């Protein structure tokens, strides 16, 4: 048995269908309130389709609401006197327009495509109102004045043919001029008709779980399309031209064995994308991005394939990674440590990420920098970034005029310089140092005149609100200073930077800046460069007393450490201070090292140290039982040495025992 539902805009009370064995018509209130009045028509597969179509036509006319009086007002410009307006008013009877058609199987056996023939016959029919004579005008200008029967199908906006077992889509559906939503999920379609391009009003097309191997090129004519869903088909190289589809917001290609991703850069409004085994959903402003990676059994995965292999092979092949939505997804994906390792091993992925920082889209640049900053934290990946010549585009962007891009790029420089000495040494060039010094030398554009280069560099700041402007250029200053400090961690770089008088003067000036985050970053850079005395004078710190460094060095000796503890007690008794307050550096060897940790790090008292010696010393440092051929005491060892053939030996005796 099959059922076709017709839905209009208005909702009325419902009645039960008469019988599943015969054709029946019923009006019921649908669950989806947007679809309004609904008529369900049931028939069995064994009936003649022509007879069923005729029967259903009459059923529809009976079930539809009665025509309602409508007032039509038409305004016309006056012909005789300029400025006059003519009014033409008519009262017409109108029926609720048909809005949605849904075909479904409701039970029984037989072919899954049963009922599609009845639907196509209904689509070709013109309904005549009961009692109207043949040839009656249905356009509203004659007959009984009932409007809309001849155009009954022309008002349909939704067609739902999910799960009907279709192998061919009826071409008649493409002749509905107002059709906005077409649902064809869970069928057996291998191709779609080229006439699909005639649906100029189409906004939603869903053809999930079919057998599509291609998509008609005429689909590009559906310029109002907002959602295109083709999940779980057999698409390999779909010929999709999105250049005219500026309204497309949802594109689903999940579960297709794609070898090629159509160019998606023209889709500026795209916020929902499913591709390979990845689903990406973002809000309107791309501030919140959710990335879901599915690991279900699929042809995409093999024993040696990573979960991101299929996705990366599509987006990094051409320029798709430059789309703002994909750039946001990449930044999100690379936050995971395991994903970072995988990306770092993919040379092509690294090169494409580097190319993204040269994009004209500010959001793409920011997301690419976020991803690269995360990658730079790994030393091996940082080396790969240097081999891929990341410093060339970085140098270009550091000379640009975009404050947001500058902040994003400086974060990459900061992390990259901190990765390792080798990376930092490769990074430091005259051009980079010049750019960083220029960025460190920011001046408030509201406070003092700038050089021509600084004016061009920060002219865009003046377009921002005052508070935002100040905060932004202070952040640029801070990051530039942090980058200088991180570069100076490398000994070779530190020697190079220490010879720059202009850099030293700049850092000294910035240590007294009014902005705390700026003067702290400048002080940090000076400290890393080893300019401690200069830094002290700049921040007006107290002079360091010239008393030298107080060092306590303790030897080992097992239980002899008890003597050391007694001497330390005398020091505490004489000074009135604890050991860690008396010395600047405390170190030791063996048990002396244990004492150093206990006193300087754990801040234990000497009484506690002595207790530990007494309780554990005999267990740890007890002498082993001497063997027969081994002397038990130092005197016996000395006696053996004297009786041996050795002629010369030295003995040092420290202390005495009676």
mmCIF file of N, CA and C in Angstrom, residues 202-319:
data_model
loop_
_atom_site.group_PDB
_atom_site.id
_atom_site.type_symbol
_atom_site.label_atom_id
_atom_site.label_comp_id
_atom_site.label_asym_id
_atom_site.label_seq_id
_atom_site.Cartn_x
_atom_site.Cartn_y
_atom_site.Cartn_z
ATOM 1 N N UNK A 202 14.827 26.513 -5.965
ATOM 2 C CA UNK A 202 15.240 25.424 -5.078
ATOM 3 C C UNK A 202 16.242 25.923 -4.033
ATOM 4 N N UNK A 203 15.955 25.618 -2.771
ATOM 5 C CA UNK A 203 16.825 26.010 -1.670
ATOM 6 C C UNK A 203 17.462 24.815 -0.965
ATOM 7 N N UNK A 204 16.753 23.685 -0.928
ATOM 8 C CA UNK A 204 17.253 22.500 -0.226
ATOM 9 C C UNK A 204 17.141 21.295 -1.144
ATOM 10 N N UNK A 205 18.252 20.592 -1.338
ATOM 11 C CA UNK A 205 18.262 19.347 -2.109
ATOM 12 C C UNK A 205 19.008 18.300 -1.295
ATOM 13 N N UNK A 206 18.289 17.260 -0.900
ATOM 14 C CA UNK A 206 18.898 16.172 -0.130
ATOM 15 C C UNK A 206 18.737 14.869 -0.900
ATOM 16 N N UNK A 207 19.882 14.242 -1.198
ATOM 17 C CA UNK A 207 19.888 12.968 -1.918
ATOM 18 C C UNK A 207 20.840 12.019 -1.191
ATOM 19 N N UNK A 208 20.703 11.891 0.106
ATOM 20 C CA UNK A 208 21.573 11.031 0.906
ATOM 21 C C UNK A 208 21.205 9.561 0.715
ATOM 22 N N UNK A 209 22.216 8.697 0.903
ATOM 23 C CA UNK A 209 22.008 7.240 0.877
ATOM 24 C C UNK A 209 21.363 6.779 -0.425
ATOM 25 N N UNK A 210 21.985 7.166 -1.529
ATOM 26 C CA UNK A 210 21.578 6.700 -2.846
ATOM 27 C C UNK A 210 22.782 6.052 -3.514
ATOM 28 N N UNK A 211 22.774 6.003 -4.841
ATOM 29 C CA UNK A 211 23.867 5.373 -5.586
ATOM 30 C C UNK A 211 24.425 6.329 -6.632
ATOM 31 N N UNK A 212 24.408 7.616 -6.334
ATOM 32 C CA UNK A 212 24.834 8.624 -7.296
ATOM 33 C C UNK A 212 26.306 8.459 -7.654
ATOM 34 N N UNK A 213 26.580 8.476 -8.942
ATOM 35 C CA UNK A 213 27.960 8.443 -9.431
ATOM 36 C C UNK A 213 28.339 9.770 -10.071
ATOM 37 N N UNK A 214 27.354 10.634 -10.283
ATOM 38 C CA UNK A 214 27.617 11.940 -10.879
ATOM 39 C C UNK A 214 26.508 12.900 -10.485
ATOM 40 N N UNK A 215 26.784 14.163 -10.700
ATOM 41 C CA UNK A 215 25.817 15.223 -10.436
ATOM 42 C C UNK A 215 25.707 16.062 -11.699
ATOM 43 N N UNK A 216 24.502 16.386 -12.162
ATOM 44 C CA UNK A 216 24.371 17.156 -13.405
ATOM 45 C C UNK A 216 24.996 18.542 -13.272
ATOM 46 N N UNK A 217 25.708 18.948 -14.317
ATOM 47 C CA UNK A 217 26.335 20.274 -14.293
ATOM 48 C C UNK A 217 25.291 21.376 -14.253
ATOM 49 N N UNK A 218 24.065 21.054 -14.711
ATOM 50 C CA UNK A 218 23.000 22.057 -14.715
ATOM 51 C C UNK A 218 22.593 22.471 -13.304
ATOM 52 N N UNK A 219 23.055 21.741 -12.309
ATOM 53 C CA UNK A 219 22.716 22.098 -10.935
ATOM 54 C C UNK A 219 23.240 23.489 -10.582
ATOM 55 N N UNK A 220 24.262 23.953 -11.285
ATOM 56 C CA UNK A 220 24.809 25.282 -11.020
ATOM 57 C C UNK A 220 23.803 26.388 -11.301
ATOM 58 N N UNK A 221 22.738 26.057 -12.056
ATOM 59 C CA UNK A 221 21.707 27.047 -12.356
ATOM 60 C C UNK A 221 20.792 27.289 -11.162
ATOM 61 N N UNK A 222 20.841 26.431 -10.159
ATOM 62 C CA UNK A 222 20.035 26.616 -8.945
ATOM 63 C C UNK A 222 20.782 27.580 -8.025
ATOM 64 N N UNK A 223 20.786 28.831 -8.389
ATOM 65 C CA UNK A 223 21.631 29.821 -7.710
ATOM 66 C C UNK A 223 21.125 30.171 -6.315
ATOM 67 N N UNK A 224 19.897 29.797 -5.993
ATOM 68 C CA UNK A 224 19.372 30.079 -4.655
ATOM 69 C C UNK A 224 19.569 28.947 -3.673
ATOM 70 N N UNK A 225 20.301 27.909 -4.070
ATOM 71 C CA UNK A 225 20.475 26.728 -3.224
ATOM 72 C C UNK A 225 21.202 27.095 -1.930
ATOM 73 N N UNK A 226 20.623 26.682 -0.803
ATOM 74 C CA UNK A 226 21.207 26.945 0.506
ATOM 75 C C UNK A 226 21.742 25.680 1.167
ATOM 76 N N UNK A 227 21.206 24.536 0.783
ATOM 77 C CA UNK A 227 21.642 23.269 1.378
ATOM 78 C C UNK A 227 21.714 22.202 0.299
ATOM 79 N N UNK A 228 22.869 21.560 0.194
ATOM 80 C CA UNK A 228 23.070 20.460 -0.750
ATOM 81 C C UNK A 228 23.661 19.293 0.028
ATOM 82 N N UNK A 229 22.904 18.217 0.117
ATOM 83 C CA UNK A 229 23.333 17.055 0.898
ATOM 84 C C UNK A 229 23.395 15.833 -0.007
ATOM 85 N N UNK A 230 24.610 15.285 -0.170
ATOM 86 C CA UNK A 230 24.843 14.128 -1.043
ATOM 87 C C UNK A 230 25.611 13.043 -0.289
ATOM 88 N N UNK A 231 25.340 12.856 0.967
ATOM 89 C CA UNK A 231 26.097 11.913 1.788
ATOM 90 C C UNK A 231 25.817 10.470 1.395
ATOM 91 N N UNK A 232 26.844 9.630 1.585
ATOM 92 C CA UNK A 232 26.744 8.182 1.383
ATOM 93 C C UNK A 232 26.248 7.841 -0.023
ATOM 94 N N UNK A 233 26.978 8.330 -1.012
ATOM 95 C CA UNK A 233 26.751 7.959 -2.403
ATOM 96 C C UNK A 233 28.048 7.386 -2.955
ATOM 97 N N UNK A 234 28.213 7.400 -4.273
ATOM 98 C CA UNK A 234 29.405 6.833 -4.906
ATOM 99 C C UNK A 234 30.108 7.878 -5.755
ATOM 100 N N UNK A 235 30.100 9.103 -5.289
ATOM 101 C CA UNK A 235 30.718 10.201 -6.021
ATOM 102 C C UNK A 235 32.234 10.127 -5.890
ATOM 103 N N UNK A 236 32.916 10.219 -7.018
ATOM 104 C CA UNK A 236 34.378 10.178 -7.046
ATOM 105 C C UNK A 236 34.943 11.534 -7.455
ATOM 106 N N UNK A 237 34.493 12.047 -8.581
ATOM 107 C CA UNK A 237 34.930 13.359 -9.062
ATOM 108 C C UNK A 237 33.701 14.163 -9.491
ATOM 109 N N UNK A 238 32.905 14.632 -8.560
ATOM 110 C CA UNK A 238 31.674 15.352 -8.908
ATOM 111 C C UNK A 238 31.969 16.689 -9.578
ATOM 112 N N UNK A 239 31.258 16.960 -10.657
ATOM 113 C CA UNK A 239 31.431 18.212 -11.397
ATOM 114 C C UNK A 239 30.475 19.250 -10.820
ATOM 115 N N UNK A 240 30.861 19.810 -9.713
ATOM 116 C CA UNK A 240 30.038 20.810 -9.045
ATOM 117 C C UNK A 240 30.674 22.181 -9.220
ATOM 118 N N UNK A 241 29.918 23.091 -9.798
ATOM 119 C CA UNK A 241 30.388 24.457 -10.024
ATOM 120 C C UNK A 241 29.665 25.369 -9.040
ATOM 121 N N UNK A 242 30.397 25.843 -8.042
ATOM 122 C CA UNK A 242 29.776 26.631 -6.987
ATOM 123 C C UNK A 242 29.926 28.136 -7.192
ATOM 124 N N UNK A 243 30.432 28.559 -8.326
ATOM 125 C CA UNK A 243 30.709 29.980 -8.502
ATOM 126 C C UNK A 243 29.459 30.844 -8.416
ATOM 127 N N UNK A 244 28.320 30.307 -8.834
ATOM 128 C CA UNK A 244 27.076 31.083 -8.802
ATOM 129 C C UNK A 244 26.247 30.811 -7.557
ATOM 130 N N UNK A 245 26.653 29.832 -6.736
ATOM 131 C CA UNK A 245 25.851 29.456 -5.563
ATOM 132 C C UNK A 245 26.325 30.225 -4.329
ATOM 133 N N UNK A 246 26.148 31.505 -4.349
ATOM 134 C CA UNK A 246 26.644 32.338 -3.258
ATOM 135 C C UNK A 246 25.859 32.165 -1.969
ATOM 136 N N UNK A 247 24.679 31.548 -2.030
ATOM 137 C CA UNK A 247 23.836 31.395 -0.846
ATOM 138 C C UNK A 247 24.030 30.054 -0.142
ATOM 139 N N UNK A 248 24.844 29.170 -0.687
ATOM 140 C CA UNK A 248 24.989 27.827 -0.118
ATOM 141 C C UNK A 248 25.631 27.892 1.263
ATOM 142 N N UNK A 249 24.936 27.359 2.248
ATOM 143 C CA UNK A 249 25.408 27.362 3.623
ATOM 144 C C UNK A 249 25.754 25.966 4.128
ATOM 145 N N UNK A 250 25.141 24.940 3.537
ATOM 146 C CA UNK A 250 25.342 23.560 3.991
ATOM 147 C C UNK A 250 25.750 22.707 2.800
ATOM 148 N N UNK A 251 26.894 22.039 2.915
ATOM 149 C CA UNK A 251 27.369 21.126 1.879
ATOM 150 C C UNK A 251 27.792 19.834 2.560
ATOM 151 N N UNK A 252 27.081 18.756 2.232
ATOM 152 C CA UNK A 252 27.379 17.467 2.856
ATOM 153 C C UNK A 252 27.827 16.480 1.787
ATOM 154 N N UNK A 253 29.075 16.033 1.913
ATOM 155 C CA UNK A 253 29.639 15.042 0.994
ATOM 156 C C UNK A 253 30.204 13.859 1.769
ATOM 157 N N UNK A 254 29.801 13.709 2.993
ATOM 158 C CA UNK A 254 30.305 12.654 3.876
ATOM 159 C C UNK A 254 30.051 11.273 3.262
ATOM 160 N N UNK A 255 31.044 10.383 3.395
ATOM 161 C CA UNK A 255 30.846 8.996 2.990
ATOM 162 C C UNK A 255 30.915 8.746 1.505
ATOM 163 N N UNK A 256 31.522 9.652 0.734
ATOM 164 C CA UNK A 256 31.740 9.434 -0.698
ATOM 165 C C UNK A 256 33.222 9.170 -0.945
ATOM 166 N N UNK A 257 33.562 8.249 -1.845
ATOM 167 C CA UNK A 257 34.980 7.950 -2.127
ATOM 168 C C UNK A 257 35.612 9.016 -3.019
ATOM 169 N N UNK A 258 35.607 10.243 -2.552
ATOM 170 C CA UNK A 258 36.057 11.374 -3.361
ATOM 171 C C UNK A 258 37.556 11.312 -3.633
ATOM 172 N N UNK A 259 37.918 11.602 -4.859
ATOM 173 C CA UNK A 259 39.315 11.785 -5.234
ATOM 174 C C UNK A 259 39.611 13.249 -5.521
ATOM 175 N N UNK A 260 38.570 14.037 -5.559
ATOM 176 C CA UNK A 260 38.715 15.435 -5.958
ATOM 177 C C UNK A 260 37.634 16.244 -5.258
ATOM 178 N N UNK A 261 38.003 17.355 -4.684
ATOM 179 C CA UNK A 261 37.045 18.236 -4.030
ATOM 180 C C UNK A 261 36.800 19.450 -4.912
ATOM 181 N N UNK A 262 35.557 19.691 -5.295
ATOM 182 C CA UNK A 262 35.262 20.871 -6.117
ATOM 183 C C UNK A 262 35.698 22.152 -5.405
ATOM 184 N N UNK A 263 35.950 23.179 -6.179
ATOM 185 C CA UNK A 263 36.398 24.453 -5.629
ATOM 186 C C UNK A 263 35.296 25.067 -4.765
ATOM 187 N N UNK A 264 35.580 25.254 -3.487
ATOM 188 C CA UNK A 264 34.566 25.767 -2.569
ATOM 189 C C UNK A 264 34.858 27.196 -2.109
ATOM 190 N N UNK A 265 35.917 27.814 -2.597
ATOM 191 C CA UNK A 265 36.239 29.177 -2.170
ATOM 192 C C UNK A 265 35.121 30.177 -2.458
ATOM 193 N N UNK A 266 34.339 30.013 -3.552
ATOM 194 C CA UNK A 266 33.241 30.976 -3.777
ATOM 195 C C UNK A 266 32.125 30.894 -2.746
ATOM 196 N N UNK A 267 32.089 29.856 -1.930
ATOM 197 C CA UNK A 267 30.999 29.670 -0.968
ATOM 198 C C UNK A 267 31.305 30.450 0.312
ATOM 199 N N UNK A 268 31.092 31.754 0.264
ATOM 200 C CA UNK A 268 31.450 32.612 1.392
ATOM 201 C C UNK A 268 30.547 32.401 2.600
ATOM 202 N N UNK A 269 29.340 31.890 2.397
ATOM 203 C CA UNK A 269 28.406 31.696 3.502
ATOM 204 C C UNK A 269 28.427 30.269 4.045
ATOM 205 N N UNK A 270 29.319 29.427 3.562
ATOM 206 C CA UNK A 270 29.360 28.024 3.983
ATOM 207 C C UNK A 270 29.706 27.924 5.464
ATOM 208 N N UNK A 271 28.833 27.265 6.224
ATOM 209 C CA UNK A 271 29.050 27.103 7.661
ATOM 210 C C UNK A 271 28.898 25.657 8.122
ATOM 211 N N UNK A 272 28.510 24.776 7.220
ATOM 212 C CA UNK A 272 28.343 23.364 7.581
ATOM 213 C C UNK A 272 28.899 22.535 6.431
ATOM 214 N N UNK A 273 29.932 21.757 6.732
ATOM 215 C CA UNK A 273 30.584 20.947 5.701
ATOM 216 C C UNK A 273 30.875 19.565 6.264
ATOM 217 N N UNK A 274 30.485 18.537 5.520
ATOM 218 C CA UNK A 274 30.885 17.169 5.861
ATOM 219 C C UNK A 274 31.650 16.611 4.671
ATOM 220 N N UNK A 275 32.806 16.039 4.983
ATOM 221 C CA UNK A 275 33.722 15.620 3.923
ATOM 222 C C UNK A 275 34.557 14.459 4.434
ATOM 223 N N UNK A 276 34.711 13.430 3.584
ATOM 224 C CA UNK A 276 35.434 12.222 4.001
ATOM 225 C C UNK A 276 34.784 11.699 5.281
ATOM 226 N N UNK A 277 35.525 11.721 6.391
ATOM 227 C CA UNK A 277 34.959 11.270 7.669
ATOM 228 C C UNK A 277 34.896 12.403 8.686
ATOM 229 N N UNK A 278 34.859 13.635 8.186
ATOM 230 C CA UNK A 278 34.884 14.818 9.039
ATOM 231 C C UNK A 278 33.582 15.600 8.878
ATOM 232 N N UNK A 279 33.041 16.045 10.008
ATOM 233 C CA UNK A 279 31.884 16.936 9.990
ATOM 234 C C UNK A 279 32.278 18.238 10.679
ATOM 235 N N UNK A 280 32.020 19.358 10.010
ATOM 236 C CA UNK A 280 32.387 20.675 10.525
ATOM 237 C C UNK A 280 31.136 21.538 10.592
ATOM 238 N N UNK A 281 30.880 22.102 11.765
ATOM 239 C CA UNK A 281 29.735 22.990 11.955
ATOM 240 C C UNK A 281 30.232 24.236 12.679
ATOM 241 N N UNK A 282 29.893 25.412 12.145
ATOM 242 C CA UNK A 282 30.337 26.672 12.740
ATOM 243 C C UNK A 282 29.167 27.632 12.854
ATOM 244 N N UNK A 283 29.322 28.631 13.734
ATOM 245 C CA UNK A 283 28.291 29.655 13.836
ATOM 246 C C UNK A 283 28.497 30.694 12.737
ATOM 247 N N UNK A 284 27.653 31.706 12.746
ATOM 248 C CA UNK A 284 27.654 32.677 11.655
ATOM 249 C C UNK A 284 28.988 33.394 11.523
ATOM 250 N N UNK A 285 29.609 33.754 12.657
ATOM 251 C CA UNK A 285 30.846 34.533 12.652
ATOM 252 C C UNK A 285 32.102 33.677 12.758
ATOM 253 N N UNK A 286 31.950 32.363 12.685
ATOM 254 C CA UNK A 286 33.074 31.426 12.753
ATOM 255 C C UNK A 286 33.835 31.529 14.073
ATOM 256 N N UNK A 287 33.151 31.977 15.107
ATOM 257 C CA UNK A 287 33.804 32.063 16.408
ATOM 258 C C UNK A 287 33.744 30.740 17.160
ATOM 259 N N UNK A 288 32.717 29.975 16.898
ATOM 260 C CA UNK A 288 32.569 28.658 17.517
ATOM 261 C C UNK A 288 32.531 27.609 16.410
ATOM 262 N N UNK A 289 33.502 26.708 16.422
ATOM 263 C CA UNK A 289 33.614 25.685 15.386
ATOM 264 C C UNK A 289 33.669 24.319 16.057
ATOM 265 N N UNK A 290 32.814 23.426 15.611
ATOM 266 C CA UNK A 290 32.778 22.066 16.140
ATOM 267 C C UNK A 290 33.229 21.102 15.044
ATOM 268 N N UNK A 291 34.241 20.301 15.342
ATOM 269 C CA UNK A 291 34.785 19.339 14.379
ATOM 270 C C UNK A 291 34.587 17.941 14.938
ATOM 271 N N UNK A 292 33.899 17.109 14.181
ATOM 272 C CA UNK A 292 33.639 15.727 14.599
ATOM 273 C C UNK A 292 34.327 14.776 13.632
ATOM 274 N N UNK A 293 35.188 13.918 14.160
ATOM 275 C CA UNK A 293 35.914 12.938 13.356
ATOM 276 C C UNK A 293 35.327 11.566 13.647
ATOM 277 N N UNK A 294 34.753 10.937 12.638
ATOM 278 C CA UNK A 294 34.125 9.636 12.816
ATOM 279 C C UNK A 294 35.093 8.537 12.403
ATOM 280 N N UNK A 295 35.145 7.481 13.208
ATOM 281 C CA UNK A 295 36.077 6.388 12.978
ATOM 282 C C UNK A 295 35.358 5.082 12.686
ATOM 283 N N UNK A 296 34.157 5.169 12.139
ATOM 284 C CA UNK A 296 33.411 3.957 11.818
ATOM 285 C C UNK A 296 34.088 3.217 10.669
ATOM 286 N N UNK A 297 33.738 1.949 10.481
ATOM 287 C CA UNK A 297 34.306 1.157 9.398
ATOM 288 C C UNK A 297 33.978 1.803 8.065
ATOM 289 N N UNK A 298 34.981 2.076 7.295
ATOM 290 C CA UNK A 298 34.789 2.763 6.024
ATOM 291 C C UNK A 298 35.928 2.414 5.095
ATOM 292 N N UNK A 299 35.675 2.599 3.822
ATOM 293 C CA UNK A 299 36.724 2.343 2.839
ATOM 294 C C UNK A 299 37.844 3.362 2.944
ATOM 295 N N UNK A 300 37.583 4.445 3.685
ATOM 296 C CA UNK A 300 38.622 5.460 3.841
ATOM 297 C C UNK A 300 39.770 4.956 4.704
ATOM 298 N N UNK A 301 39.492 3.998 5.552
ATOM 299 C CA UNK A 301 40.479 3.599 6.532
ATOM 300 C C UNK A 301 41.068 2.243 6.211
ATOM 301 N N UNK A 302 42.350 2.165 6.390
ATOM 302 C CA UNK A 302 43.043 0.895 6.281
ATOM 303 C C UNK A 302 43.912 0.738 7.503
ATOM 304 N N UNK A 303 44.643 -0.338 7.546
ATOM 305 C CA UNK A 303 45.454 -0.596 8.732
ATOM 306 C C UNK A 303 46.529 0.470 8.925
ATOM 307 N N UNK A 304 46.992 1.056 7.828
ATOM 308 C CA UNK A 304 48.102 2.000 7.926
ATOM 309 C C UNK A 304 47.673 3.444 7.729
ATOM 310 N N UNK A 305 46.377 3.712 7.633
ATOM 311 C CA UNK A 305 45.919 5.060 7.355
ATOM 312 C C UNK A 305 45.521 5.775 8.637
ATOM 313 N N UNK A 306 45.866 7.047 8.692
ATOM 314 C CA UNK A 306 45.487 7.877 9.827
ATOM 315 C C UNK A 306 44.064 8.377 9.635
ATOM 316 N N UNK A 307 43.423 8.732 10.719
ATOM 317 C CA UNK A 307 42.029 9.166 10.650
ATOM 318 C C UNK A 307 41.856 10.459 9.857
ATOM 319 N N UNK A 308 42.925 11.211 9.646
ATOM 320 C CA UNK A 308 42.837 12.459 8.898
ATOM 321 C C UNK A 308 43.352 12.341 7.471
ATOM 322 N N UNK A 309 43.800 11.162 7.073
ATOM 323 C CA UNK A 309 44.430 11.001 5.759
ATOM 324 C C UNK A 309 43.504 11.411 4.625
ATOM 325 N N UNK A 310 42.278 10.881 4.613
ATOM 326 C CA UNK A 310 41.351 11.162 3.514
ATOM 327 C C UNK A 310 40.991 12.639 3.472
ATOM 328 N N UNK A 311 40.755 13.224 4.621
ATOM 329 C CA UNK A 311 40.383 14.642 4.690
ATOM 330 C C UNK A 311 41.512 15.528 4.185
ATOM 331 N N UNK A 312 42.732 15.259 4.640
ATOM 332 C CA UNK A 312 43.872 16.072 4.223
ATOM 333 C C UNK A 312 44.172 15.916 2.737
ATOM 334 N N UNK A 313 43.996 14.707 2.208
ATOM 335 C CA UNK A 313 44.277 14.500 0.784
ATOM 336 C C UNK A 313 43.348 15.323 -0.097
ATOM 337 N N UNK A 314 42.178 15.690 0.420
ATOM 338 C CA UNK A 314 41.225 16.493 -0.351
ATOM 339 C C UNK A 314 41.470 17.991 -0.186
ATOM 340 N N UNK A 315 41.652 18.451 1.040
ATOM 341 C CA UNK A 315 41.726 19.896 1.259
ATOM 342 C C UNK A 315 43.100 20.477 0.953
ATOM 343 N N UNK A 316 44.156 19.662 1.003
ATOM 344 C CA UNK A 316 45.497 20.170 0.752
ATOM 345 C C UNK A 316 45.951 19.944 -0.687
ATOM 346 N N UNK A 317 45.087 19.349 -1.506
ATOM 347 C CA UNK A 317 45.486 19.097 -2.889
ATOM 348 C C UNK A 317 45.519 20.397 -3.683
ATOM 349 N N UNK A 318 44.517 21.241 -3.478
ATOM 350 C CA UNK A 318 44.479 22.525 -4.171
ATOM 351 C C UNK A 318 44.373 23.636 -3.119
ATOM 352 N N UNK A 319 43.496 24.578 -3.330
ATOM 353 C CA UNK A 319 43.432 25.736 -2.432
ATOM 354 C C UNK A 319 42.241 25.695 -1.495
#
